[in-house]
Coordinates of N, CA, C and O in Angstrom, one line a residue:
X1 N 22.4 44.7 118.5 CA 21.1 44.0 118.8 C 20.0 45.1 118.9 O 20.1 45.9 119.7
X2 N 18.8 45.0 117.8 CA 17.7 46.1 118.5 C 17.0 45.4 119.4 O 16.6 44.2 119.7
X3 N 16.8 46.9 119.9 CA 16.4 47.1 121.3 C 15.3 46.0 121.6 O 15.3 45.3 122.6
X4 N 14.4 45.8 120.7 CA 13.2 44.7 121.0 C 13.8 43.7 121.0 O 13.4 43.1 121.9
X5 N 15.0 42.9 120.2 CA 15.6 42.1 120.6 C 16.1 41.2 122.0 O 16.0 40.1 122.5
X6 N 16.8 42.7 122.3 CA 17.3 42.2 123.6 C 16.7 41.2 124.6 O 17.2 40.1 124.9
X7 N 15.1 42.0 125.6 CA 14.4 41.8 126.4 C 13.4 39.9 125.7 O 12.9 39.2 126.5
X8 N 13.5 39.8 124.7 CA 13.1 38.3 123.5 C 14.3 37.4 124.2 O 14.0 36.5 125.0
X9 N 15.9 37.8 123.9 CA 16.7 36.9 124.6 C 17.1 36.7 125.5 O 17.7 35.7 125.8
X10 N 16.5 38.0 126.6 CA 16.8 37.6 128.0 C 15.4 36.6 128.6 O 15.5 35.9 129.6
X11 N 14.3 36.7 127.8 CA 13.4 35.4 128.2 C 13.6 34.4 127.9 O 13.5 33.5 128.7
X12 N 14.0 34.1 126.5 CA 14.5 32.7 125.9 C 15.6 32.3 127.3 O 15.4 31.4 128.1
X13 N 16.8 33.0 127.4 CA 18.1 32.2 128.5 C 17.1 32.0 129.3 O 16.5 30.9 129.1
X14 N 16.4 32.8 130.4 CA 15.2 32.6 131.2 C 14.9 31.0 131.2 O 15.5 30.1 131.8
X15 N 13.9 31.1 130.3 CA 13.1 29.9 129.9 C 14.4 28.1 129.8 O 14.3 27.0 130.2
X16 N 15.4 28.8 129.1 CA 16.5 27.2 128.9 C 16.8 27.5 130.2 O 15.9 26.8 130.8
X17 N 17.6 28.3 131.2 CA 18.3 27.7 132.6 C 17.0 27.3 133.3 O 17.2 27.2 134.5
X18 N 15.6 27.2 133.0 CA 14.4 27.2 133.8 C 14.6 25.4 133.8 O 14.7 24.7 134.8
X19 N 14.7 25.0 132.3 CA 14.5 23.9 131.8 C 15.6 23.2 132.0 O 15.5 22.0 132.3
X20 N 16.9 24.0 131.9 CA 18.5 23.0 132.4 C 18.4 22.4 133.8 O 18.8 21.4 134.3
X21 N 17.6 23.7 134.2 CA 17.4 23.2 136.2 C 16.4 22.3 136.5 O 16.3 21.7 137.6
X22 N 15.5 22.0 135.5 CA 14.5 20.8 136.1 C 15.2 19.6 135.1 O 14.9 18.4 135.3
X23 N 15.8 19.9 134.4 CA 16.3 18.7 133.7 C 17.4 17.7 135.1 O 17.4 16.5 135.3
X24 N 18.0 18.7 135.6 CA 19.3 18.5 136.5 C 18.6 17.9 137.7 O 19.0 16.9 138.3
X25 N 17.8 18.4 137.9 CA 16.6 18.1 139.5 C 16.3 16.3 138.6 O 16.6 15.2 139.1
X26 N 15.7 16.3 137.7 CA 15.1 15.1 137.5 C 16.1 14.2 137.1 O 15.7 13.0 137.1
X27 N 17.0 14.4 136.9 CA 18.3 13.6 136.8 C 19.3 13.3 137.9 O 20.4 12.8 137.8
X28 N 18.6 13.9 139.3 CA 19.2 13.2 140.6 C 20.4 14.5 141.0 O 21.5 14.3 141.5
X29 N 20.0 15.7 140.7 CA 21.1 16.2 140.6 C 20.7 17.5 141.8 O 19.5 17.6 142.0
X30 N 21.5 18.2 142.4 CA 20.9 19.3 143.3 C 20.7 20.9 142.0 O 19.7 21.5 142.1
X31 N 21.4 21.1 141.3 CA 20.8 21.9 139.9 C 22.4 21.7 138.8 O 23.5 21.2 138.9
X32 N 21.5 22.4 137.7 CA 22.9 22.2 136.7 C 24.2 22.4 137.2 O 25.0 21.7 136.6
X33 N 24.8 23.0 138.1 CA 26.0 23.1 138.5 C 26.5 21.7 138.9 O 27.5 21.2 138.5
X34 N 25.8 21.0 139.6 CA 26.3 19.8 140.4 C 26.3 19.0 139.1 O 27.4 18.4 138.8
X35 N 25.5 18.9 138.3 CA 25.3 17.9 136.6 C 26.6 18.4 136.0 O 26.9 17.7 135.0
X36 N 27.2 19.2 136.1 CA 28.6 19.9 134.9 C 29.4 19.3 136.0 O 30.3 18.6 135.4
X37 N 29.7 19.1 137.5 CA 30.9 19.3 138.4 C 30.9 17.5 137.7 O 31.8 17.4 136.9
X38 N 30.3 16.4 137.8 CA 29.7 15.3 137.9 C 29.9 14.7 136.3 O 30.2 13.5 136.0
X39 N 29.7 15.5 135.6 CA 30.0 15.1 134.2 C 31.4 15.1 133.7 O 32.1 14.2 133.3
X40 N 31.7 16.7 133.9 CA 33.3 16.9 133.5 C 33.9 17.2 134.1 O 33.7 18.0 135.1
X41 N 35.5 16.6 133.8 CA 36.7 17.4 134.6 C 36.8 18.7 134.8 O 36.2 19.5 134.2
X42 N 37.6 18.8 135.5 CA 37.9 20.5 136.2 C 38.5 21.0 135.0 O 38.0 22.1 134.6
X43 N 39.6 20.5 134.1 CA 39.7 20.8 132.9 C 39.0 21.7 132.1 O 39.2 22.8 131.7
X44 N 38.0 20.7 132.1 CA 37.0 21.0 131.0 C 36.1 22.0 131.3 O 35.8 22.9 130.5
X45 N 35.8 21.9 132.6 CA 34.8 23.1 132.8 C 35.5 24.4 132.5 O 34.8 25.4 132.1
X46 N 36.8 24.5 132.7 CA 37.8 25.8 132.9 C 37.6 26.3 131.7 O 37.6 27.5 131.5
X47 N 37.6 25.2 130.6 CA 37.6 25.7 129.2 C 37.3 26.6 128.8 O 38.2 27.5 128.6
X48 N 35.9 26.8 128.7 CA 35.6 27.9 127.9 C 35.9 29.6 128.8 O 35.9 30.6 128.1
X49 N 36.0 29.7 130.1 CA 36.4 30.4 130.5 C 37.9 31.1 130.2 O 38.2 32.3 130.3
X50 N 38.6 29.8 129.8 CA 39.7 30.3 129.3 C 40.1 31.0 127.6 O 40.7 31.9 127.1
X51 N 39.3 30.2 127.3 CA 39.1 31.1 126.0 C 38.7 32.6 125.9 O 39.3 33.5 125.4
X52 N 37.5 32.5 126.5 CA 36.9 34.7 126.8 C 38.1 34.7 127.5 O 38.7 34.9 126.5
X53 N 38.7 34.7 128.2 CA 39.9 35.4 128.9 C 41.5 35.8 127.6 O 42.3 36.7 127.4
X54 N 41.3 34.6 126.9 CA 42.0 34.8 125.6 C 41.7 36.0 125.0 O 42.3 37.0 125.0
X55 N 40.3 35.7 124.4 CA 39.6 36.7 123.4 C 40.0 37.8 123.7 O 40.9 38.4 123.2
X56 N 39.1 38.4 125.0 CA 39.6 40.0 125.7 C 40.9 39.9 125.7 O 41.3 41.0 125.3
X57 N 42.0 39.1 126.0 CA 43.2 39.3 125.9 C 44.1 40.2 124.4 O 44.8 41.1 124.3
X58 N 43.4 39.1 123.6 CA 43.5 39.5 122.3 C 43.1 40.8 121.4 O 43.8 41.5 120.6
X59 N 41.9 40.9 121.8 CA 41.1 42.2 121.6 C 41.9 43.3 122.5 O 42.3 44.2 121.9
X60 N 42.1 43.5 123.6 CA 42.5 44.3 124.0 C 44.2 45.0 123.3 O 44.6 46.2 123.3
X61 N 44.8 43.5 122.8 CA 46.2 43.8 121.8 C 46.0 44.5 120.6 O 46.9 45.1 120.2
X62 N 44.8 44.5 120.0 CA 44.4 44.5 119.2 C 43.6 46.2 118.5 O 43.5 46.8 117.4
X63 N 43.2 46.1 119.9 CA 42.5 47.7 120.4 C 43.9 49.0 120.1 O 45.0 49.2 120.7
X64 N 43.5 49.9 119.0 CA 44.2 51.0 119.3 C 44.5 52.0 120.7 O 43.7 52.3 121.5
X65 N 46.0 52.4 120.7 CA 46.2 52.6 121.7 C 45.9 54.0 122.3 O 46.2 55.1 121.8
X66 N 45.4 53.8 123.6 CA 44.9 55.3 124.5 C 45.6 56.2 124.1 O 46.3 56.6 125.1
X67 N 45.9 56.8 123.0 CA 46.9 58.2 122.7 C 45.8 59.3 122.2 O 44.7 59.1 121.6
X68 N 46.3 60.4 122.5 CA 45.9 61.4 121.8 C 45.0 61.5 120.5 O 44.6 60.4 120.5
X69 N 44.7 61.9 119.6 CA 44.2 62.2 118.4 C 44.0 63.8 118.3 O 43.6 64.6 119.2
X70 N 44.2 64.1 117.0 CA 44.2 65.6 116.2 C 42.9 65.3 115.6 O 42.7 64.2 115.0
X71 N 41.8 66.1 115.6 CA 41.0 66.5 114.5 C 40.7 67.9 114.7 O 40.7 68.6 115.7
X72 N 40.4 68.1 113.6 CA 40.6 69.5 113.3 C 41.1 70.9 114.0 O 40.6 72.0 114.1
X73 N 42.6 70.1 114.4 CA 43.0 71.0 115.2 C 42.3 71.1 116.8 O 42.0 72.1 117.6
X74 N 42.1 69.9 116.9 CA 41.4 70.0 118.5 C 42.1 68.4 119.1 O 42.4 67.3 118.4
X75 N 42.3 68.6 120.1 CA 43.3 67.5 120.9 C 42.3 66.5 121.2 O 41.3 67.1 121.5
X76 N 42.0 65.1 121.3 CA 40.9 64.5 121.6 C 41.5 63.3 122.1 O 41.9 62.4 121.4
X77 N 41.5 63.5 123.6 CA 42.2 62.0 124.1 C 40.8 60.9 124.5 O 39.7 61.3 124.9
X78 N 40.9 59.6 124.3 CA 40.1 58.7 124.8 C 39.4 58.4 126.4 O 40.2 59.0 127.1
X79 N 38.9 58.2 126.7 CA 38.2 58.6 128.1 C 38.4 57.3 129.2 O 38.2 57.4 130.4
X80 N 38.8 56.1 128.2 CA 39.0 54.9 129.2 C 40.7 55.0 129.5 O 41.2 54.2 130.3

């Protein structure tokens, strides 16, 4: 993402959770959290959390492994 990018999307989320939360308020609600607990099953809410927990799961399977490497005759291990 360039850099001018970034600080553009952190005002846009800004501006929608500004707007999720007066939506939730005018809809009888104490903020969006109480409108999702109220809407959906515990199920459902877990969902997508369980997915990014997938993903990184995956990705991390996926990720070459912390070993050593040779280049040009110099030892170069990974740092994480």
């Amino acid at each position: 993402m360039p850099p001018r990018t970034a600080p553009k999307t952190a005002d846009r989320r800004e501006q929608a959770d500004g707007r999720l939360a007066d939506a939730a308020c005018l809809a009888g609600f104490d903020g969006p959290r109480a409108a999702a607990e109220a809407a959906l099953p515990e199920a459902e809410r877990a969902r997508p959390r369980r997915r990014a927990d997938a993903w990184r799961a995956e990705r991390a399977a996926i990720s070459p492994p912390a070993a050593a490497y040779t280049l040009n005759g110099v030892t170069i291990r990974p740092t994480r």
